[in-house]
CSV table of C-alpha atoms in Angstrom, one decimal:
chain,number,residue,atom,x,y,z
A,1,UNK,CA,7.8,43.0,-12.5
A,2,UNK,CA,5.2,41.7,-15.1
A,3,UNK,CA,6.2,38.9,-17.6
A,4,UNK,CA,3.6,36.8,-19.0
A,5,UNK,CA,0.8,37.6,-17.1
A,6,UNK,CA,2.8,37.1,-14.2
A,7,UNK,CA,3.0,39.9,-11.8
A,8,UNK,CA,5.7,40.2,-8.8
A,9,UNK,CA,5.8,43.2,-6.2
A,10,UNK,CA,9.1,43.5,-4.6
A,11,UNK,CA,10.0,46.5,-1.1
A,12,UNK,CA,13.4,47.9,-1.5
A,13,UNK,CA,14.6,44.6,-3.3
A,14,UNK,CA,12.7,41.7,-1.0
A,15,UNK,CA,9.6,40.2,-2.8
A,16,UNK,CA,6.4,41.0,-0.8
A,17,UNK,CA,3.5,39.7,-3.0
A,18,UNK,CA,2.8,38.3,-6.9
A,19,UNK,CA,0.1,36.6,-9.1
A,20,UNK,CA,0.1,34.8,-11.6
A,21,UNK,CA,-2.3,34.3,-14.6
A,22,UNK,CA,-3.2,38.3,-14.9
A,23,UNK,CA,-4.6,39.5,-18.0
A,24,UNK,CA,-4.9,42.8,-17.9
A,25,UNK,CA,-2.4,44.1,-20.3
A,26,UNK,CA,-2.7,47.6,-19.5
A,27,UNK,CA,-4.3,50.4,-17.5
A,28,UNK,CA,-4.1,52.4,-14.0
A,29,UNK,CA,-1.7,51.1,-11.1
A,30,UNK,CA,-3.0,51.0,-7.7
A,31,UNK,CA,-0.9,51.6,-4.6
A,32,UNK,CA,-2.6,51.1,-1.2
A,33,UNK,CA,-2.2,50.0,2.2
A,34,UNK,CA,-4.3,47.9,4.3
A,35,UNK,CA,-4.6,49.5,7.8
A,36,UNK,CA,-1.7,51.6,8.7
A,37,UNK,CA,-0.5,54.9,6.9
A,38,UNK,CA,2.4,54.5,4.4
A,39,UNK,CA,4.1,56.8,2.2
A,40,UNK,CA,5.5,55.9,-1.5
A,41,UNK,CA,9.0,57.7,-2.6
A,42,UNK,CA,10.7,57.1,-6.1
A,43,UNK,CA,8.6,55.2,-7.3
A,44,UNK,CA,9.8,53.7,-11.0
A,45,UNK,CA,7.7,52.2,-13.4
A,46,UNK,CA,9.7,51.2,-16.7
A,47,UNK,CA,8.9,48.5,-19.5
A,48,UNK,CA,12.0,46.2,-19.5
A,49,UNK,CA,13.4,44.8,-22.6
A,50,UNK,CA,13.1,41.0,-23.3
A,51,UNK,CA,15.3,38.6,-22.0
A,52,UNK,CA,16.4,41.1,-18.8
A,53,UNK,CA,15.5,39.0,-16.2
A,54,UNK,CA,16.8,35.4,-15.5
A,55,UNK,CA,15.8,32.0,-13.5
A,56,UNK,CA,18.2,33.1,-10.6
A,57,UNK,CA,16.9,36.9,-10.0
A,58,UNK,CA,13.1,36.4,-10.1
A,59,UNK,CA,11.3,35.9,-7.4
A,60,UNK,CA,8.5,32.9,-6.2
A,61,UNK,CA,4.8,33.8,-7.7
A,62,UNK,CA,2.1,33.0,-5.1
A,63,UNK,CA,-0.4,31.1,-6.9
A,64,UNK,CA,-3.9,31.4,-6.4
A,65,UNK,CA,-6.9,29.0,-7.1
């Protein structure tokens, strides 16, 4: 999920990684892994309307320095 330049990666609903203070506002998307094979299925991509997501269903942003 990406609201307001913050960006959230969740696996099969458990959050596994997020920034904050992106600014790209659009481009390519990148999927990779670091060291081991992995395989992507169904992957969705959709631009969600405002006001979808809520205090209690977003997840913690790891912030960087």
């Amino acid at each position: 999920m990406a609201v307001d330049g913050v960006v959230k990666l969740s696996v099969n609903g458990k959050f596994v990684n997020g920034v904050s203070k992106a600014s790209v506002k659009k481009g390519y998307i990148c999927l990779e892994s670091e060291g081991k094979e992995i395989h992507f299925r169904n992957i969705k991509i959709m631009e969600l309307p405002p006001g979808i997501t809520s205090a209690e269903n977003r997840a913690p942003v790891v912030r960087s320095n």
